[in-house]
Each structure stands twice: as C-alpha cells, then as structure tokens.
CSV table of N, CA and C in Angstrom, one decimal:
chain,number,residue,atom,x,y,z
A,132,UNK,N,33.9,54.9,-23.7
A,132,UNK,CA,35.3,55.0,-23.4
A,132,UNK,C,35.9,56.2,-24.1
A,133,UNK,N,35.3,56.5,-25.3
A,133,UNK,CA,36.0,57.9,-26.0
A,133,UNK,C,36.2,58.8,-25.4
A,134,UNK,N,35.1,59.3,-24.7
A,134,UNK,CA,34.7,60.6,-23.7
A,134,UNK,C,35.6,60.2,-22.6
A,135,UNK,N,35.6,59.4,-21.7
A,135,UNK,CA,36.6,59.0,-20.9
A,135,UNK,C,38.2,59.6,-21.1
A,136,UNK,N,38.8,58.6,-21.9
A,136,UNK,CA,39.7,58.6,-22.5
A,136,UNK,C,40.2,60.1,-22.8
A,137,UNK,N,39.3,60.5,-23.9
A,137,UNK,CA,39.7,62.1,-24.6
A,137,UNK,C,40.1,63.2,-23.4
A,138,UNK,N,38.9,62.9,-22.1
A,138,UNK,CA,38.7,64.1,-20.9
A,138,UNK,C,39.9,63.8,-20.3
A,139,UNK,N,40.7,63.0,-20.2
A,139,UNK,CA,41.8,62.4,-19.5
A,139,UNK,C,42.9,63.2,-20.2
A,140,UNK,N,42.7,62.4,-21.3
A,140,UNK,CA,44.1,63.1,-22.5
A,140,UNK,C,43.9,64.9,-22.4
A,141,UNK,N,43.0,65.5,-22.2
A,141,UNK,CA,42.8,66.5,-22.5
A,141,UNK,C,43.5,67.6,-21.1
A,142,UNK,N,42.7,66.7,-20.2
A,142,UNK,CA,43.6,67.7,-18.9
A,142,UNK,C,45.2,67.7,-18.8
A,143,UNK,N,45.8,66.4,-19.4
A,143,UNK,CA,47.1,66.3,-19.2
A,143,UNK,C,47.3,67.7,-20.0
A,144,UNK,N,47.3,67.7,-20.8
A,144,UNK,CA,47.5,68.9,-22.1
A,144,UNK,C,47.4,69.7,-21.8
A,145,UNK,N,46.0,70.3,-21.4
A,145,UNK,CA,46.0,71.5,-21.1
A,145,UNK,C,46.8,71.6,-19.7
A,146,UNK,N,47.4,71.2,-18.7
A,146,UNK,CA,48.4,71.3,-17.9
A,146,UNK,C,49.7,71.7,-17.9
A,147,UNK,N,50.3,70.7,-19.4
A,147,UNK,CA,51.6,71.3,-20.0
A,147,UNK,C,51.4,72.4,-20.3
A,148,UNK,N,50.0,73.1,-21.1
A,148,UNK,CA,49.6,74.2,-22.2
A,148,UNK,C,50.4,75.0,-21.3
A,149,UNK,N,49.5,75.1,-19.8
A,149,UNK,CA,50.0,76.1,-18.8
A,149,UNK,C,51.3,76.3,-18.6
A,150,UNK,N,51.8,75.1,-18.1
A,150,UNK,CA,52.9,75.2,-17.5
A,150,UNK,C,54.2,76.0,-19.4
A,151,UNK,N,54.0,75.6,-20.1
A,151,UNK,CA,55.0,75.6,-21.3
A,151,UNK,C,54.1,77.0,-21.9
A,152,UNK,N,53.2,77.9,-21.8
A,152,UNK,CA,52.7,78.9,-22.2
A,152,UNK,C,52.2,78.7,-23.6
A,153,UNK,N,51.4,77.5,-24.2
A,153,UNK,CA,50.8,77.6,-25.2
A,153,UNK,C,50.3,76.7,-25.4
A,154,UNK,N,49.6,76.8,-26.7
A,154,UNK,CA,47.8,76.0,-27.0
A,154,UNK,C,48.2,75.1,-27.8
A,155,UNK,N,48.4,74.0,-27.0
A,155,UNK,CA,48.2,72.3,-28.2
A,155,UNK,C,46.8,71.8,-27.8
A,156,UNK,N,46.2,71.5,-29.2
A,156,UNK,CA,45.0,70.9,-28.7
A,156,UNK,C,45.0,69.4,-28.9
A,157,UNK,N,43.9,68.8,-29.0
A,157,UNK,CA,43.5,67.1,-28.7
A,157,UNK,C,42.7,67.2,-29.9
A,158,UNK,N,43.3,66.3,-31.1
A,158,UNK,CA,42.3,65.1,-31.8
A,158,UNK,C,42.5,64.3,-32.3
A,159,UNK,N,41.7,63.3,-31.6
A,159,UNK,CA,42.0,61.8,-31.5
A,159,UNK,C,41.5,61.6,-32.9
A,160,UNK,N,42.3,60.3,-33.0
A,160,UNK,CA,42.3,59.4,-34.4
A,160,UNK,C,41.0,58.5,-34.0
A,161,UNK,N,40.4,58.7,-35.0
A,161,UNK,CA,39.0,58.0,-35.3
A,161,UNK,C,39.2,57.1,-36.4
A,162,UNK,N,39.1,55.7,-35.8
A,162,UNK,CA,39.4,54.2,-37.1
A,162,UNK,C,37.5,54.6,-37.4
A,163,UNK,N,37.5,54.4,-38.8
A,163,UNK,CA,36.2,54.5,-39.2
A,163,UNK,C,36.1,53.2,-40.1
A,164,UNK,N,37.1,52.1,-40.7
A,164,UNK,CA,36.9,51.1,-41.2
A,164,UNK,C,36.5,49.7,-40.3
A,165,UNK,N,35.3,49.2,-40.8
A,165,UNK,CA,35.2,48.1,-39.6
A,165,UNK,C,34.0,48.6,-38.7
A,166,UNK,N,33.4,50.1,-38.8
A,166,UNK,CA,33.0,50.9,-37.3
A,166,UNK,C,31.5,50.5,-37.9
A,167,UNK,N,30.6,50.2,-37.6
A,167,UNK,CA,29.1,50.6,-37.9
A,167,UNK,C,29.0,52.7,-37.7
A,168,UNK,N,28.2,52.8,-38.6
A,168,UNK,CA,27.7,54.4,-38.6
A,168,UNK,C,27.4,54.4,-37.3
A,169,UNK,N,26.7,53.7,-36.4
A,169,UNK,CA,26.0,54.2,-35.1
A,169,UNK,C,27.6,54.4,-34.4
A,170,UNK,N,28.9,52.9,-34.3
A,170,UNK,CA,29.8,53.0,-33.7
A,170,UNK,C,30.3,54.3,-34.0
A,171,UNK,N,30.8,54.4,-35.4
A,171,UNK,CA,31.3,56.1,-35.7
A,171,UNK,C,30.9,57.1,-34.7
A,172,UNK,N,29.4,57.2,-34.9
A,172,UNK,CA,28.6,58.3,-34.1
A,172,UNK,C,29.0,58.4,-32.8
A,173,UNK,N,29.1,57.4,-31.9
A,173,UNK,CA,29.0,57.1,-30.9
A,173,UNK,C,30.5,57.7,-30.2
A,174,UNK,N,31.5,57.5,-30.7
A,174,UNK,CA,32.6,57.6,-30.9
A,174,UNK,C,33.1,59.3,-30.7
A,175,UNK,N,32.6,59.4,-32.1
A,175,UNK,CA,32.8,61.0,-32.5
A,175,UNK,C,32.3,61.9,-31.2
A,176,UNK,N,31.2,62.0,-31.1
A,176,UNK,CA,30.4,62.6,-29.8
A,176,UNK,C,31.1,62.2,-28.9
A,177,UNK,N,31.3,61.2,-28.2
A,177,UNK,CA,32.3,61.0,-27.3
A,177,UNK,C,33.3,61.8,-27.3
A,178,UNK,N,34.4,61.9,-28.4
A,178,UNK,CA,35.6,62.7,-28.1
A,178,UNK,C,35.3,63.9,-28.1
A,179,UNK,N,34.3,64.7,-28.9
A,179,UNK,CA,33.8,66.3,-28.1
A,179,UNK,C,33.5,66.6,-27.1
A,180,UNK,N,32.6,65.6,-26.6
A,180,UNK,CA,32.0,65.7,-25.2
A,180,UNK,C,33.0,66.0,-23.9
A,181,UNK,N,34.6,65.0,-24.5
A,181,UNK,CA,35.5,64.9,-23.7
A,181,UNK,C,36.7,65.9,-23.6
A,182,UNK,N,36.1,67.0,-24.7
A,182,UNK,CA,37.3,68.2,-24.6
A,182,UNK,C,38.2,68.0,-26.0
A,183,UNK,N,38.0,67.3,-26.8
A,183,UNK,CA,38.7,67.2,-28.2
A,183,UNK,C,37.8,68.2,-28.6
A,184,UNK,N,38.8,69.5,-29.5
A,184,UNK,CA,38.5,70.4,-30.6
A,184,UNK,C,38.3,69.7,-31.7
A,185,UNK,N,38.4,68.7,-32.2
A,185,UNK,CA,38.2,68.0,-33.7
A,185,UNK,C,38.7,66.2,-33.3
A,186,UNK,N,38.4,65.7,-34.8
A,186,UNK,CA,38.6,64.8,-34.6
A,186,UNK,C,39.2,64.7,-36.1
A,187,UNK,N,40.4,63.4,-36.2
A,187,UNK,CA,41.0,62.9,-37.5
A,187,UNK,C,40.5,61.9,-37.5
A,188,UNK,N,40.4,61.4,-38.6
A,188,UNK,CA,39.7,59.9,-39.5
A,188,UNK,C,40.8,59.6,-40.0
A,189,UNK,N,40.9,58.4,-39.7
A,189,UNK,CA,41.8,57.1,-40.5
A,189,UNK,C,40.9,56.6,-41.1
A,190,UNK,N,41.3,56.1,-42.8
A,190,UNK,CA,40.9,56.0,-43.6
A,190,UNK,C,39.5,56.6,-44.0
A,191,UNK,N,39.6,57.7,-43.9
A,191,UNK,CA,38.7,58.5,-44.6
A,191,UNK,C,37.8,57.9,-45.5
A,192,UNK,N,38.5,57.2,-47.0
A,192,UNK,CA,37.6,56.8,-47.8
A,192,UNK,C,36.5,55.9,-47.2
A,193,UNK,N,36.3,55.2,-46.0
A,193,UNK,CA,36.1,54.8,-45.8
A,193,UNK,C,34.3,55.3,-45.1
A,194,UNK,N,35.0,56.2,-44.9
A,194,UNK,CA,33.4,57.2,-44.4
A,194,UNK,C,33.2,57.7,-45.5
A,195,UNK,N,33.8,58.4,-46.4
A,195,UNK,CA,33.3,59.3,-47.7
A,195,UNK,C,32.0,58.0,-48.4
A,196,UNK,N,32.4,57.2,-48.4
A,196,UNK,CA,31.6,55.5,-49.4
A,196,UNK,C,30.9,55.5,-49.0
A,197,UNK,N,30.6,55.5,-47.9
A,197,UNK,CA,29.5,54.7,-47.2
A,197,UNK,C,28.4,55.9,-46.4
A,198,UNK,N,27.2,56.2,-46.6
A,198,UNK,CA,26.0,57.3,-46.7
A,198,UNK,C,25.8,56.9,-45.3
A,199,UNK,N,26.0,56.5,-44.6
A,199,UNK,CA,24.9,56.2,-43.5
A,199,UNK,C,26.1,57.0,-42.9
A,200,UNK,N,27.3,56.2,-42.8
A,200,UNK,CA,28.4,57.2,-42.0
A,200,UNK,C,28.9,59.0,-42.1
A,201,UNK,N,28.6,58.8,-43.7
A,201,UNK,CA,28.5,60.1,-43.8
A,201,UNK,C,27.4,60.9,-43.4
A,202,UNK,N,26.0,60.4,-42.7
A,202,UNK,CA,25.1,61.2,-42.5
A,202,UNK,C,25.3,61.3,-40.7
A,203,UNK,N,26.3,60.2,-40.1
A,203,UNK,CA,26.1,60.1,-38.8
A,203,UNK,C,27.5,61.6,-38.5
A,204,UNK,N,28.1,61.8,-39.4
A,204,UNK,CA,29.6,62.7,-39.4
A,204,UNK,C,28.9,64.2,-39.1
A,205,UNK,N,28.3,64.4,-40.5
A,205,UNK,CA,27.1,65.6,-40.7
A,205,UNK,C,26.1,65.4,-39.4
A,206,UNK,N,25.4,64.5,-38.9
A,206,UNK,CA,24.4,65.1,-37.3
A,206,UNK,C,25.4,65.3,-36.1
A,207,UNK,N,26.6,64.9,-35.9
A,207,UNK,CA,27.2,65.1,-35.0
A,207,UNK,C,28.2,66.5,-35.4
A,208,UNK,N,28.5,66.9,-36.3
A,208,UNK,CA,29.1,68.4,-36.6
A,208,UNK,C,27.9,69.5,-36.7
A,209,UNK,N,26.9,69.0,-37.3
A,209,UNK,CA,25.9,70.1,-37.4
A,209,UNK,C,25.1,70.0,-35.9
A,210,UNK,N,25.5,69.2,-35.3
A,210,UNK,CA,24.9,69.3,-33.8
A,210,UNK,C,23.2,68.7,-33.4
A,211,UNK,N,22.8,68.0,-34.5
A,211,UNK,CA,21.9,67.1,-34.7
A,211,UNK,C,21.3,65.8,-33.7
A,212,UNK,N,20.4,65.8,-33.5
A,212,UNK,CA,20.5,64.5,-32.3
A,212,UNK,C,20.6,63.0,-33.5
C-alpha cells in the first residue's frame, strides 16, 4: 500500500510542481513504533519505489534502539536486497 499510496501522492505534486513552476517533493511519515524491522523495510522501499525522494520517521528513537530496524534502514538506503 505504501508504493501505491506514495505513486498517487506523488503525481498529484508533481502536477501542481508544473502548473505553480516549482519543486515540492514527497516524504511520507514513516510510524516506526509498533512496526516489525521486516514491516519498516517493507514500508520504506515501498515509498521509494513510489516516487518519494526521502522518507521521515516518527519516533525515531524508536529505530535508533532497536539493531534489526536499524540494519533494515541501512539495506534499503545502501540499496541492499
């Protein structure tokens, strides 16, 4: 649903971009508390896939704590399978 979702959000935007002459980009809010590392992953990759330049984390600490999420953050930015 992220990829979905993001591709959607993303054409709207870039629409306005045109029409209003400039560059707003898309990054969605990522809940990372509650998420399993695989969900995170799963997630994240999604909203790239879908035309998001970046993504924001809500509650951050929440990935920083926990190693598995932090290693799912790092294979999906370093482009890792």
């Amino acid at each position: 649903w992220a990829e979905t979702y993001t591709r959607w959000l993303v054409q709207r935007v870039e629409a306005l971009n045109e029409r209003r002459g400039r560059r707003v980009e898309v990054w969605p809010i990522v809940e990372a508390e509650g998420a399993t590392a695989e969900e995170l992953e799963a997630v994240l990759r999604g909203a790239l896939a879908g035309g998001a330049s970046g993504v924001q984390f809500f509650a951050l600490p929440h990935v920083a704590a926990d190693p598995q999420k932090l290693a799912a953050v790092r294979r999906v930015y370093r482009g890792g399978a």
